Amino acid sequence: MYTPLLVLHSWIRWAVLLLGLLAVGRALVGVQTRRPFTPVDDSRGRLFVTALDVQFLVGLILYLWASPFTTAAFYNLAEAMRNPPLRFFVVEHTFGMVAALGFAHVGLDVLHQWIPFNTARAVHTNLLVCWLLLGFMGAAYFIIPEEA
């Protein structure tokens, strides 16, 4: 069960990144051209957040039950913190992805109810950029050779 979930989690990552880039691009074009918010803008953001939620759910299943690495790390967290690759997945990756999920949800769901649209769009764009940065930082483990 671990391997299929890991492959699914990995493939969903690319969908989330692509949808996030599309949502950020559309938001940036909207801010630059000062065009009004359209249902297409809303659907891009909702599609992105939905894909991110699915990614989070699969990752949570991996984190809590399916991964032999994280379940073993929970038995001895002190030892897991001394092991950089294990620490990355037990603490750093998890924290970064939960923060990214929070940024995405706040940017899409909460802001439009409390502040004017133009302000919400600007803040939403900034939060999407923060999400992309957090996502790339979470993927840095696979980019930095000495960590892999």
mmCIF file of N, CA, C and O in Angstrom, residues 40-79:
data_model
loop_
_atom_site.group_PDB
_atom_site.id
_atom_site.type_symbol
_atom_site.label_atom_id
_atom_site.label_comp_id
_atom_site.label_asym_id
_atom_site.label_seq_id
_atom_site.Cartn_x
_atom_site.Cartn_y
_atom_site.Cartn_z
ATOM 1 N N VAL A 40 -14.111 32.470 -13.797
ATOM 2 C CA VAL A 40 -12.951 31.661 -14.206
ATOM 3 C C VAL A 40 -11.824 31.817 -13.188
ATOM 4 O O VAL A 40 -11.156 30.840 -12.834
ATOM 5 N N ASP A 41 -11.606 33.035 -12.681
ATOM 6 C CA ASP A 41 -10.595 33.254 -11.649
ATOM 7 C C ASP A 41 -10.909 32.425 -10.414
ATOM 8 O O ASP A 41 -10.034 31.781 -9.833
ATOM 9 N N ASP A 42 -12.173 32.448 -10.024
ATOM 10 C CA ASP A 42 -12.592 31.688 -8.855
ATOM 11 C C ASP A 42 -12.413 30.189 -9.076
ATOM 12 O O ASP A 42 -11.939 29.478 -8.189
ATOM 13 N N SER A 43 -12.763 29.712 -10.263
ATOM 14 C CA SER A 43 -12.640 28.271 -10.519
ATOM 15 C C SER A 43 -11.177 27.835 -10.537
ATOM 16 O O SER A 43 -10.854 26.736 -10.090
ATOM 17 N N ARG A 44 -10.276 28.686 -11.045
ATOM 18 C CA ARG A 44 -8.843 28.336 -11.028
ATOM 19 C C ARG A 44 -8.346 28.198 -9.595
ATOM 20 O O ARG A 44 -7.631 27.267 -9.262
ATOM 21 N N GLY A 45 -8.724 29.148 -8.765
ATOM 22 C CA GLY A 45 -8.312 29.082 -7.367
ATOM 23 C C GLY A 45 -8.905 27.887 -6.640
ATOM 24 O O GLY A 45 -8.226 27.198 -5.891
ATOM 25 N N ARG A 46 -10.177 27.617 -6.880
ATOM 26 C CA ARG A 46 -10.822 26.474 -6.210
ATOM 27 C C ARG A 46 -10.259 25.145 -6.693
ATOM 28 O O ARG A 46 -10.094 24.212 -5.907
ATOM 29 N N LEU A 47 -9.964 25.044 -7.972
ATOM 30 C CA LEU A 47 -9.372 23.821 -8.503
ATOM 31 C C LEU A 47 -7.996 23.581 -7.896
ATOM 32 O O LEU A 47 -7.648 22.454 -7.520
ATOM 33 N N PHE A 48 -7.224 24.647 -7.769
ATOM 34 C CA PHE A 48 -5.912 24.547 -7.133
ATOM 35 C C PHE A 48 -6.018 24.085 -5.685
ATOM 36 O O PHE A 48 -5.325 23.169 -5.250
ATOM 37 N N VAL A 49 -6.910 24.721 -4.918
ATOM 38 C CA VAL A 49 -7.046 24.359 -3.506
ATOM 39 C C VAL A 49 -7.597 22.938 -3.349
ATOM 40 O O VAL A 49 -7.193 22.202 -2.455
ATOM 41 N N THR A 50 -8.492 22.523 -4.243
ATOM 42 C CA THR A 50 -9.013 21.151 -4.193
ATOM 43 C C THR A 50 -7.890 20.145 -4.443
ATOM 44 O O THR A 50 -7.776 19.144 -3.730
ATOM 45 N N ALA A 51 -7.061 20.407 -5.438
ATOM 46 C CA ALA A 51 -5.926 19.507 -5.706
ATOM 47 C C ALA A 51 -4.969 19.498 -4.517
ATOM 48 O O ALA A 51 -4.437 18.444 -4.145
ATOM 49 N N LEU A 52 -4.757 20.655 -3.904
ATOM 50 C CA LEU A 52 -3.891 20.730 -2.730
ATOM 51 C C LEU A 52 -4.478 19.943 -1.562
ATOM 52 O O LEU A 52 -3.748 19.264 -0.827
ATOM 53 N N ASP A 53 -5.802 19.994 -1.392
ATOM 54 C CA ASP A 53 -6.447 19.214 -0.334
ATOM 55 C C ASP A 53 -6.295 17.706 -0.561
ATOM 56 O O ASP A 53 -6.050 16.956 0.383
ATOM 57 N N VAL A 54 -6.446 17.275 -1.811
ATOM 58 C CA VAL A 54 -6.265 15.851 -2.126
ATOM 59 C C VAL A 54 -4.816 15.447 -1.854
ATOM 60 O O VAL A 54 -4.552 14.386 -1.279
ATOM 61 N N GLN A 55 -3.880 16.302 -2.245
ATOM 62 C CA GLN A 55 -2.458 16.041 -1.994
ATOM 63 C C GLN A 55 -2.207 15.915 -0.488
ATOM 64 O O GLN A 55 -1.487 15.031 -0.039
ATOM 65 N N PHE A 56 -2.799 16.812 0.282
ATOM 66 C CA PHE A 56 -2.639 16.779 1.731
ATOM 67 C C PHE A 56 -3.220 15.500 2.324
ATOM 68 O O PHE A 56 -2.616 14.887 3.202
ATOM 69 N N LEU A 57 -4.382 15.086 1.847
ATOM 70 C CA LEU A 57 -5.012 13.871 2.358
ATOM 71 C C LEU A 57 -4.148 12.636 2.090
ATOM 72 O O LEU A 57 -3.935 11.821 2.992
ATOM 73 N N VAL A 58 -3.639 12.516 0.878
ATOM 74 C CA VAL A 58 -2.773 11.380 0.557
ATOM 75 C C VAL A 58 -1.492 11.449 1.391
ATOM 76 O O VAL A 58 -1.022 10.436 1.924
ATOM 77 N N GLY A 59 -0.931 12.644 1.535
ATOM 78 C CA GLY A 59 0.263 12.810 2.360
ATOM 79 C C GLY A 59 0.009 12.485 3.817
ATOM 80 O O GLY A 59 0.864 11.889 4.486
ATOM 81 N N LEU A 60 -1.155 12.834 4.318
ATOM 82 C CA LEU A 60 -1.500 12.526 5.712
ATOM 83 C C LEU A 60 -1.624 11.021 5.931
ATOM 84 O O LEU A 60 -1.161 10.495 6.956
ATOM 85 N N ILE A 61 -2.218 10.334 4.978
ATOM 86 C CA ILE A 61 -2.311 8.867 5.068
ATOM 87 C C ILE A 61 -0.917 8.269 5.066
ATOM 88 O O ILE A 61 -0.608 7.366 5.864
ATOM 89 N N LEU A 62 -0.052 8.766 4.192
ATOM 90 C CA LEU A 62 1.329 8.290 4.171
ATOM 91 C C LEU A 62 2.025 8.585 5.499
ATOM 92 O O LEU A 62 2.697 7.721 6.064
ATOM 93 N N TYR A 63 1.867 9.792 5.980
ATOM 94 C CA TYR A 63 2.561 10.248 7.183
ATOM 95 C C TYR A 63 2.147 9.463 8.427
ATOM 96 O O TYR A 63 2.983 9.063 9.221
ATOM 97 N N LEU A 64 0.861 9.246 8.595
ATOM 98 C CA LEU A 64 0.380 8.639 9.838
ATOM 99 C C LEU A 64 0.328 7.114 9.820
ATOM 100 O O LEU A 64 0.503 6.485 10.866
ATOM 101 N N TRP A 65 0.060 6.502 8.652
ATOM 102 C CA TRP A 65 -0.159 5.063 8.650
ATOM 103 C C TRP A 65 0.677 4.266 7.659
ATOM 104 O O TRP A 65 1.165 3.204 8.002
ATOM 105 N N ALA A 66 0.812 4.745 6.437
ATOM 106 C CA ALA A 66 1.363 3.889 5.390
ATOM 107 C C ALA A 66 2.883 3.884 5.315
ATOM 108 O O ALA A 66 3.466 2.876 4.927
ATOM 109 N N SER A 67 3.533 4.975 5.667
ATOM 110 C CA SER A 67 4.982 5.052 5.511
ATOM 111 C C SER A 67 5.691 4.313 6.636
ATOM 112 O O SER A 67 5.503 4.624 7.817
ATOM 113 N N PRO A 68 6.551 3.358 6.294
ATOM 114 C CA PRO A 68 7.313 2.678 7.341
ATOM 115 C C PRO A 68 8.340 3.606 7.990
ATOM 116 O O PRO A 68 8.731 3.391 9.134
ATOM 117 N N PHE A 69 8.749 4.641 7.284
ATOM 118 C CA PHE A 69 9.763 5.542 7.817
ATOM 119 C C PHE A 69 9.210 6.458 8.908
ATOM 120 O O PHE A 69 9.799 6.581 9.974
ATOM 121 N N THR A 70 8.082 7.090 8.638
ATOM 122 C CA THR A 70 7.541 8.000 9.648
ATOM 123 C C THR A 70 6.958 7.246 10.832
ATOM 124 O O THR A 70 7.096 7.700 11.965
ATOM 125 N N THR A 71 6.328 6.109 10.586
ATOM 126 C CA THR A 71 5.787 5.351 11.721
ATOM 127 C C THR A 71 6.913 4.848 12.621
ATOM 128 O O THR A 71 6.768 4.838 13.840
ATOM 129 N N ALA A 72 8.042 4.467 12.040
ATOM 130 C CA ALA A 72 9.194 4.054 12.857
ATOM 131 C C ALA A 72 9.788 5.250 13.587
ATOM 132 O O ALA A 72 10.237 5.127 14.732
ATOM 133 N N ALA A 73 9.783 6.401 12.939
ATOM 134 C CA ALA A 73 10.344 7.600 13.570
ATOM 135 C C ALA A 73 9.533 8.037 14.775
ATOM 136 O O ALA A 73 10.091 8.588 15.729
ATOM 137 N N PHE A 74 8.228 7.801 14.761
ATOM 138 C CA PHE A 74 7.396 8.194 15.895
ATOM 139 C C PHE A 74 7.754 7.441 17.168
ATOM 140 O O PHE A 74 7.522 7.928 18.268
ATOM 141 N N TYR A 75 8.329 6.252 17.032
ATOM 142 C CA TYR A 75 8.706 5.480 18.219
ATOM 143 C C TYR A 75 9.939 6.044 18.904
ATOM 144 O O TYR A 75 10.122 5.856 20.098
ATOM 145 N N ASN A 76 10.802 6.702 18.137
ATOM 146 C CA ASN A 76 12.004 7.290 18.728
ATOM 147 C C ASN A 76 12.286 8.620 18.036
ATOM 148 O O ASN A 76 13.127 8.700 17.141
ATOM 149 N N LEU A 77 11.581 9.649 18.452
ATOM 150 C CA LEU A 77 11.710 10.957 17.809
ATOM 151 C C LEU A 77 13.084 11.585 18.026
ATOM 152 O O LEU A 77 13.585 12.289 17.152
ATOM 153 N N ALA A 78 13.708 11.324 19.155
ATOM 154 C CA ALA A 78 15.041 11.883 19.405
ATOM 155 C C ALA A 78 16.037 11.361 18.372
ATOM 156 O O ALA A 78 16.844 12.122 17.835
ATOM 157 N N GLU A 79 15.976 10.095 18.083
ATOM 158 C CA GLU A 79 16.863 9.516 17.066
ATOM 159 C C GLU A 79 16.496 10.015 15.667
ATOM 160 O O GLU A 79 17.377 10.267 14.839
#
